Coordinates of C-alpha atoms and ligand atoms in Angstrom, one line a residue:
X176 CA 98.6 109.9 91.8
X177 CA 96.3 112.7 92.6
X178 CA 92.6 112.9 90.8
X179 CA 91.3 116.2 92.0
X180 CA 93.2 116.5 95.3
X181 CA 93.1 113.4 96.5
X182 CA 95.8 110.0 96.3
X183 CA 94.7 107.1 94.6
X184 CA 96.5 104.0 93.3
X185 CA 94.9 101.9 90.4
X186 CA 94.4 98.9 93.2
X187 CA 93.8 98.5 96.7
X188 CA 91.7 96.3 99.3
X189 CA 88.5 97.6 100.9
X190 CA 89.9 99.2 104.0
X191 CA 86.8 98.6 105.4
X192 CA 86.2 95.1 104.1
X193 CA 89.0 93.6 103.1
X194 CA 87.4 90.5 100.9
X195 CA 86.8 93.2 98.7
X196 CA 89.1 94.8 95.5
X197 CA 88.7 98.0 94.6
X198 CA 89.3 99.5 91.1
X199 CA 88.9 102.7 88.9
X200 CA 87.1 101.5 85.9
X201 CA 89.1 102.8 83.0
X202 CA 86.5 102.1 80.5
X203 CA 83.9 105.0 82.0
X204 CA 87.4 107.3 81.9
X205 CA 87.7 110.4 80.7
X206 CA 84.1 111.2 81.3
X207 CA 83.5 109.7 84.8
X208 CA 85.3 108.3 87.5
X209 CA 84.1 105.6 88.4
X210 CA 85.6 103.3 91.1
X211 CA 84.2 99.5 90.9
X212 CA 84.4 96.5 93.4
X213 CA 85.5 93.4 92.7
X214 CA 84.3 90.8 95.0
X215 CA 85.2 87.0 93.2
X216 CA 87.7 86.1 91.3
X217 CA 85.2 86.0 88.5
X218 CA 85.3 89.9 88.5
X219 CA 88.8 89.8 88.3
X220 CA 89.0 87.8 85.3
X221 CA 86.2 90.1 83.6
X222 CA 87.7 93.6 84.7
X223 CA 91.5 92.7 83.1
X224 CA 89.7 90.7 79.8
X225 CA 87.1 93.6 79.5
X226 CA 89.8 96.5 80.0
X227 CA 88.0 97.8 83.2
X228 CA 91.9 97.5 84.2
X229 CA 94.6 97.5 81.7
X230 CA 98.1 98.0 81.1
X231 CA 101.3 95.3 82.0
X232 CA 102.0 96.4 85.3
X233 CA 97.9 96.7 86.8
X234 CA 96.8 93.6 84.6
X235 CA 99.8 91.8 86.8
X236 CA 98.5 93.4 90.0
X237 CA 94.6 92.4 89.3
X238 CA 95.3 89.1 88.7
X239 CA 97.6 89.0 92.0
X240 CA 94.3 90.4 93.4
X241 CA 92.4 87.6 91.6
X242 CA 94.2 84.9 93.6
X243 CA 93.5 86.2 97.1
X244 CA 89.8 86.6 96.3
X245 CA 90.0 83.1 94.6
X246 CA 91.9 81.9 97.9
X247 CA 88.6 83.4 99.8
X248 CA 86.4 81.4 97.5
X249 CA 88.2 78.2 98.5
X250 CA 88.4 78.1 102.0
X251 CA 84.9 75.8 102.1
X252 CA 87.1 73.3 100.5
X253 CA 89.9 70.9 102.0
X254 CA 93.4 71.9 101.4
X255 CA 93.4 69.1 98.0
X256 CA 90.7 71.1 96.3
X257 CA 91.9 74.3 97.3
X258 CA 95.0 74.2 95.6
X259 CA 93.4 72.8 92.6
X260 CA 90.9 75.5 92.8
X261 CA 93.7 77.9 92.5
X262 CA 95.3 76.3 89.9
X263 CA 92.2 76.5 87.7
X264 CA 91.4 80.0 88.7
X265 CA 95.1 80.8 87.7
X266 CA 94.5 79.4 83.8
X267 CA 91.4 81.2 83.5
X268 CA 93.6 84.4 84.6
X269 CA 96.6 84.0 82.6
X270 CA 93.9 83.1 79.3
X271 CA 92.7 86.4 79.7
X272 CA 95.1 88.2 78.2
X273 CA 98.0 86.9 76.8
X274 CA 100.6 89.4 75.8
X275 CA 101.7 91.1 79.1
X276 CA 104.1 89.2 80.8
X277 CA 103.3 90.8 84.3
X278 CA 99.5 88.8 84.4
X279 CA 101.6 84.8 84.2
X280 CA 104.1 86.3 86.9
X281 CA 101.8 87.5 89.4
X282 CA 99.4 84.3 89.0
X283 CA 102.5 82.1 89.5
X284 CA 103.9 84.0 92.1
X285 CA 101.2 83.7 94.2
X286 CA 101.1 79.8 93.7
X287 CA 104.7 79.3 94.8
X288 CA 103.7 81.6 97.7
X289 CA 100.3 79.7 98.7
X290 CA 101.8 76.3 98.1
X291 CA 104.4 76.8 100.5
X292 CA 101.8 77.4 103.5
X293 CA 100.2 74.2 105.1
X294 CA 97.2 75.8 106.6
X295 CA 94.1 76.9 105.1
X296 CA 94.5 80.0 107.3
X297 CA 97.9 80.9 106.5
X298 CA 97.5 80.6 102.2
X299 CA 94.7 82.7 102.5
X300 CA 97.0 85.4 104.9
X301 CA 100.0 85.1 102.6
X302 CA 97.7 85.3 99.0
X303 CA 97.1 88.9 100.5
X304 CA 100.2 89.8 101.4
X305 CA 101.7 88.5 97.9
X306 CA 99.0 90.4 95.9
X307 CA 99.6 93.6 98.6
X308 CA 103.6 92.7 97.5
X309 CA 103.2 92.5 93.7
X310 CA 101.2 95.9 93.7
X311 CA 103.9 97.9 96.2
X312 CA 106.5 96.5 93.8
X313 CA 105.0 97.7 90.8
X314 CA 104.3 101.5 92.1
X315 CA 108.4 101.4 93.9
X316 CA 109.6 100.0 90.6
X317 CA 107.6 102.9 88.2
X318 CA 108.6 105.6 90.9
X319 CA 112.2 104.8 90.5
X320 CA 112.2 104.2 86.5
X321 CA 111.1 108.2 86.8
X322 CA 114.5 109.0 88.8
X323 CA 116.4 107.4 86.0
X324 CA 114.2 108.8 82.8
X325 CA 113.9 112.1 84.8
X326 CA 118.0 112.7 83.5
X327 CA 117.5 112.0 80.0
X328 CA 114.5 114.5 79.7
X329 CA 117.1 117.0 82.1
X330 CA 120.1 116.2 79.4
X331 CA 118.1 117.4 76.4
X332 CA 116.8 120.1 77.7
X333 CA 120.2 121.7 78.9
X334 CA 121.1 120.9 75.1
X335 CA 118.8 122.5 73.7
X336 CA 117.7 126.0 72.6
X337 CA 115.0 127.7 75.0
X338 CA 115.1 124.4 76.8
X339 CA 111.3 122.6 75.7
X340 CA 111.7 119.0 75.3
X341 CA 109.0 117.4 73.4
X342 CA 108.3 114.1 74.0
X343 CA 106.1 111.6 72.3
X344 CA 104.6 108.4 73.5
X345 CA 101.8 105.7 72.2
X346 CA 98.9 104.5 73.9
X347 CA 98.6 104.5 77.8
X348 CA 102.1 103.8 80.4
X349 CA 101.1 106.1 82.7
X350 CA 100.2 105.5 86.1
X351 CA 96.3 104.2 85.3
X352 CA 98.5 101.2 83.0
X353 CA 100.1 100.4 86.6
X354 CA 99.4 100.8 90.5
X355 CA 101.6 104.2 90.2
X356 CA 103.2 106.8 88.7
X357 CA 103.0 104.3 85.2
X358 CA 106.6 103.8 83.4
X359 CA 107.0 106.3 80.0
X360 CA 105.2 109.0 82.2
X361 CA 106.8 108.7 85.6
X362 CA 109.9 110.2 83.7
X363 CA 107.6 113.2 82.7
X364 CA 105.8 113.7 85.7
X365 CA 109.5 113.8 87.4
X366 CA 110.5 116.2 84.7
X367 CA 107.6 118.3 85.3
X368 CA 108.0 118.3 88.9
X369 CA 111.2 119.7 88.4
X370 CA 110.3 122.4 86.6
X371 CA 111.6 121.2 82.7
X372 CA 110.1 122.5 80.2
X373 CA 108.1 120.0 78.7
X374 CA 105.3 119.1 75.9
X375 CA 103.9 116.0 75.4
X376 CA 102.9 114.6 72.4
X377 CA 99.8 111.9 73.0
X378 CA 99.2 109.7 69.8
X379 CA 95.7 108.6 70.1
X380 CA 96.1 104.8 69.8
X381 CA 93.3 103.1 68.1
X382 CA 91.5 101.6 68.1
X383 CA 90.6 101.7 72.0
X384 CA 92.3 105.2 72.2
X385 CA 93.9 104.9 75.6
X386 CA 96.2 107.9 74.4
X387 CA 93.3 110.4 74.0
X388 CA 91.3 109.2 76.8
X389 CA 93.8 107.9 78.9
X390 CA 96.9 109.5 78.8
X391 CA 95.7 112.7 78.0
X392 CA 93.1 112.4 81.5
X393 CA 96.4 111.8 83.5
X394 CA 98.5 114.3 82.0
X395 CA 95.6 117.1 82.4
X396 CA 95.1 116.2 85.7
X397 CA 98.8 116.5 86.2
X398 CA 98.9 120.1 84.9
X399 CA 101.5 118.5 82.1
X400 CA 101.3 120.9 79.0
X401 CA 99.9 118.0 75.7
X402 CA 98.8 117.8 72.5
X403 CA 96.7 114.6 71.0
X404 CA 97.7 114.1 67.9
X405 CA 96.5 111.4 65.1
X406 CA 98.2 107.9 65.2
X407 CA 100.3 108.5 62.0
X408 CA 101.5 111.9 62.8
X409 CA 104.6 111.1 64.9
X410 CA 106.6 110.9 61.3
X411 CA 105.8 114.6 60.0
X412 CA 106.5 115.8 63.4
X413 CA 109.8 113.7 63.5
X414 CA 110.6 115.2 60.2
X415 CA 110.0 118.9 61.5
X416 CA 112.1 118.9 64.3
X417 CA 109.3 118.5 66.7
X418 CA 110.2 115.4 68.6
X419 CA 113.0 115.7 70.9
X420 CA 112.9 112.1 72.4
X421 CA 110.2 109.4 72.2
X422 CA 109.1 107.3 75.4
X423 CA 107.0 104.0 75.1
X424 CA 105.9 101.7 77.7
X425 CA 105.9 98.2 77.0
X426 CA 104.1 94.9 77.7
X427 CA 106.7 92.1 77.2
X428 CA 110.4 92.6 76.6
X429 CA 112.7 89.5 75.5
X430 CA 116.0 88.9 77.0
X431 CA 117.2 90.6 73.8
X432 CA 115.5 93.8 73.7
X433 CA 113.0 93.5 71.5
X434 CA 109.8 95.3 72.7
X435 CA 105.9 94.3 72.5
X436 CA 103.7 97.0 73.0
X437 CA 100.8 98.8 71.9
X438 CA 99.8 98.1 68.1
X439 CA 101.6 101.1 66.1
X440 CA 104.7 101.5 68.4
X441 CA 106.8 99.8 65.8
X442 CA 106.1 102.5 63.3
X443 CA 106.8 105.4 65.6
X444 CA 110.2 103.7 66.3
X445 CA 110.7 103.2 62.5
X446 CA 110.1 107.2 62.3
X447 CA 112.4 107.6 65.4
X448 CA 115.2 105.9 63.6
X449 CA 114.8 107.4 60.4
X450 CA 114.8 110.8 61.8
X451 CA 117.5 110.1 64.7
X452 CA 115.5 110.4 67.6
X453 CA 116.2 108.4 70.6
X454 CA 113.5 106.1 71.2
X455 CA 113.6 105.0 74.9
X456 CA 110.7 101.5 76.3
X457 CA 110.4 102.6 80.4
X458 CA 109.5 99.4 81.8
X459 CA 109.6 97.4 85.5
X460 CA 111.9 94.6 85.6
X461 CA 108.8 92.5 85.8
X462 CA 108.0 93.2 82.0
X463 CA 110.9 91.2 81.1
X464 CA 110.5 87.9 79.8
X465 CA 113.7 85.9 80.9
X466 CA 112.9 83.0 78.4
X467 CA 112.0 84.6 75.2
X468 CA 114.8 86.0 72.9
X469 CA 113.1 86.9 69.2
X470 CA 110.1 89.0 70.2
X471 CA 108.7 88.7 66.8
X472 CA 108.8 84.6 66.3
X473 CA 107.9 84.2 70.3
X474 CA 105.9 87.2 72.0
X475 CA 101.9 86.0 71.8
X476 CA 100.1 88.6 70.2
X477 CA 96.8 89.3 71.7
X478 CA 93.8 89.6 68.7
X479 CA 90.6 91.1 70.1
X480 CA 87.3 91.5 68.9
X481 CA 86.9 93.1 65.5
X482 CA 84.2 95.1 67.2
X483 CA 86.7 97.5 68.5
X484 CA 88.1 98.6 65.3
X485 CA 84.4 99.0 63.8
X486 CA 83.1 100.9 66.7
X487 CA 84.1 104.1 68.5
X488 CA 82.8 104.7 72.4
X489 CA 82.4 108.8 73.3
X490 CA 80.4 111.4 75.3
X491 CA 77.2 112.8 73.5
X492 CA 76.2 116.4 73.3
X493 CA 73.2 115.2 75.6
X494 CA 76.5 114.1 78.2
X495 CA 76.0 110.3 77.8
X496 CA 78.8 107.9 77.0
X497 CA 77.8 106.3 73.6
X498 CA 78.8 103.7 71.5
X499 CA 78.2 104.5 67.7
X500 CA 79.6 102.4 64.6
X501 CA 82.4 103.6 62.4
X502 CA 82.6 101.6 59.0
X503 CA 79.9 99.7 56.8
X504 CA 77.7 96.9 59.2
X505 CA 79.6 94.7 57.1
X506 CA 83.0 95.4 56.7
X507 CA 85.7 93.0 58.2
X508 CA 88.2 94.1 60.6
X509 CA 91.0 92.7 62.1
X510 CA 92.5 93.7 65.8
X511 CA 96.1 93.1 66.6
X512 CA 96.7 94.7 69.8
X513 CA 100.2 95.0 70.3
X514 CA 103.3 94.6 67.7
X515 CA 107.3 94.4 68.3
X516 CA 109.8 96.9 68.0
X517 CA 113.2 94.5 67.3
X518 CA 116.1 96.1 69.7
X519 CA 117.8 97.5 67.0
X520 CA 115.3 100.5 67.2
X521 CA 115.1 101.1 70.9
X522 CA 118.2 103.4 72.2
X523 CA 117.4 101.8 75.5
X524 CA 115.9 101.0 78.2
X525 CA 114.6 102.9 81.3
X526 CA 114.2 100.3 84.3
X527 CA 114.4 100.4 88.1
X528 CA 117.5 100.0 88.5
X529 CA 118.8 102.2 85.7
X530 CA 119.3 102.5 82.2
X531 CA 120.5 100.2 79.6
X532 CA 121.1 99.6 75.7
X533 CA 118.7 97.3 74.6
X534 CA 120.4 94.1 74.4
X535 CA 120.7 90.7 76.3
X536 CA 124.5 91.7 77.4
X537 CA 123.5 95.3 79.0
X538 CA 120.4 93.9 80.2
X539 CA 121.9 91.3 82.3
X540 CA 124.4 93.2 83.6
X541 CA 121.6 95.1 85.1
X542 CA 119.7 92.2 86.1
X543 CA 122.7 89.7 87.1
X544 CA 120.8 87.4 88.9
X545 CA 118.9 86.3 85.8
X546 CA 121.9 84.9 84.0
X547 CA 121.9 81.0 83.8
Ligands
LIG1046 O1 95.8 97.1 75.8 P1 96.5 97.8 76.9 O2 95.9 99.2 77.1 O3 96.5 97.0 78.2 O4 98.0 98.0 76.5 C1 98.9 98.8 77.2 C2 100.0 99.1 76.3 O5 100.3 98.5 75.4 C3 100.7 100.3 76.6 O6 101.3 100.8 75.4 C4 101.8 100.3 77.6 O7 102.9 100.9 77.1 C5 102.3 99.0 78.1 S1 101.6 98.6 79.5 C6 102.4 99.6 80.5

């Protein structure tokens, strides 16, 4: 996507030293952009815990990053302790954080990949082309979940007097939560493109407000027409004919359809329902979890630090980024990050190959070569 003229992806190598990852550092977002390096696989593991990177599809992508630089650390060894190395570097990755399914796939990807190569050479040549592979995949995938979501947006608008779709989503699945385009939003940026009239509502999404800061930084850069709106207002806009269609992203989807994703997501589907709104999850095939079936029983929740819910980071009048406390010194806080949204509230799925209801029938008839 474009940040004032020019193209950037989420991700890339040094092109003038290519031991080196580059990064935009989403915590310093909206108020400066910053890019970062990363030059171990150390930084790796602090950029995706820390939220320098963040969303399913860039966490995957980092930590596919995080294996190549981890392959450069372990050429001094022999080829025993290099694959051991890489095995360890791979926990510490995928203990990072837990609930996207896209950080375990890329670490194990790229340890089928390396395994496979006899010399030292050759696994440090193909850890860069997997991590290269995983991120290209990620930005073709989002870019083609937009040609599919594009046609809902299109539908509702024909339907619909003076043509305006407005369209909610939670939290952050635009392209900054990927290497491109992002999943809810590469449906509105497509829409846009096209000339639909559209408005985007952007809940704020505490308590690390990725909407307001986030979303609302990509969509303005965009030129897309928003509105930030509190975290509980979806419902009273739902109720007032405001909400034409909601789009979430997602961080883990069982074989069943039910969807993980940002903490609050379930209420905005429960208000979707209630108010009969189609509420569509835009997700990469590689946000599917193949294994799991009841999201709620089996999808691991990530708990951060209470800190996050106490404290709230913003620019100053002076025009410094400042961190000031919220609640009582005391008070205890709790920080689920992500909740699940059972299938029967989703209408469906937007994917890269098209869209589906969501359930494990319609899912693997889009996706045949994942039934057993
Ligand atoms: O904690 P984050 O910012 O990494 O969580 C990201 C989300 O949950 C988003 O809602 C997004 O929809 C899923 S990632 C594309």
């Amino acid at each position: 996507m474009n940040v004032n003229g020019k193209h950037y992806r989420t991700i890339w190598i040094d092109p003038k030293e290519n031991t080196i990852v580059k990064i935009i550092n989403q915590r310093e977002l909206p108020h400066k952009f910053e890019i970062e390096n990363l030059i171990g696989s150390a930084d790796a593991e602090v950029a995706i815990r820390d939220m320098y990177v963040r969303g399913a599809g860039l966490i995957g992508a980092t930590a596919g990053y995080g294996m190549y630089l981890a392959s450069l650390e372990a050429s001094i060894q022999n080829k025993e302790k290099f694959n051991s190395y890489l095995i360890q570097v791979g926990k510490r990755l995928k203990a990072t954080r837990p609930t996207a399914v896209n950080l375990a796939l890329a670490v194990d990807r790229q340890l089928e990949a390396i395994s496979k190569e006899e010399s030292l050479e050759n696994k440090i040549i193909i850890a860069k082309e997997t991590a290269k592979k995983i991120a290209d995949e990620d930005a073709d995938s989002c870019r083609r979940i937009g040609e599919h979501g594009v046609k809902l947006i299109e539908e509702i608008s024909k339907n619909k007097d003076g043509g305006r779709v407005n369209i909610l989503t939670h939290c952050n699945a635009g392209w900054l939560a990927f290497v491109d385009y992002g999943s809810a939003t590469s449906s509105i940026y497509n829409a846009f493109d096209k000339k639909i009239p559209i408005h985007v509502w952007v809940d704020i999404t505490g308590p690390w407000n990725q909407g307001a800061k986030l979303t609302a930084w990509e969509l303005e850069k965009h030129g897309v027409p928003y509105t930030v709106i509190a975290d509980n207002t979806g419902g009273h806009l739902m109720q007032h004919g405001l909400v034409d269609l909601v789009i979430t992203g997602t961080d883990r989807t069982t074989i069943a359809g039910d969807v993980a994703n940002k903490i609050g997501t379930y209420l905005k589907a429960l208000a979707a329902k209630d108010n009969n709104i189609p509420f569509y999850v835009a997700l990469p095939s590689s946000s599917f979890d193949w294994k799991m079936k009841d999201g709620i029983k089996e999808i691991p929740i990530e708990e951060r630090d209470s800190e996050e819910v106490k404290y709230a980071t913003g620019l100053t009048k002076g025009n410094k980024i400042e961190r000031v406390l919220l609640t009582p010194k005391e008070s205890n806080a709790v920080n689920y990050s992500f909740d699940v949204t059972p299938a029967r509230l989703v209408t469906g799925l937007i994917t890269e190959r098209g869209i589906c209801k969501a359930n494990e029938e319609d899912i693997l008839n889009l996706f045949p070569e994942h039934k057993k």
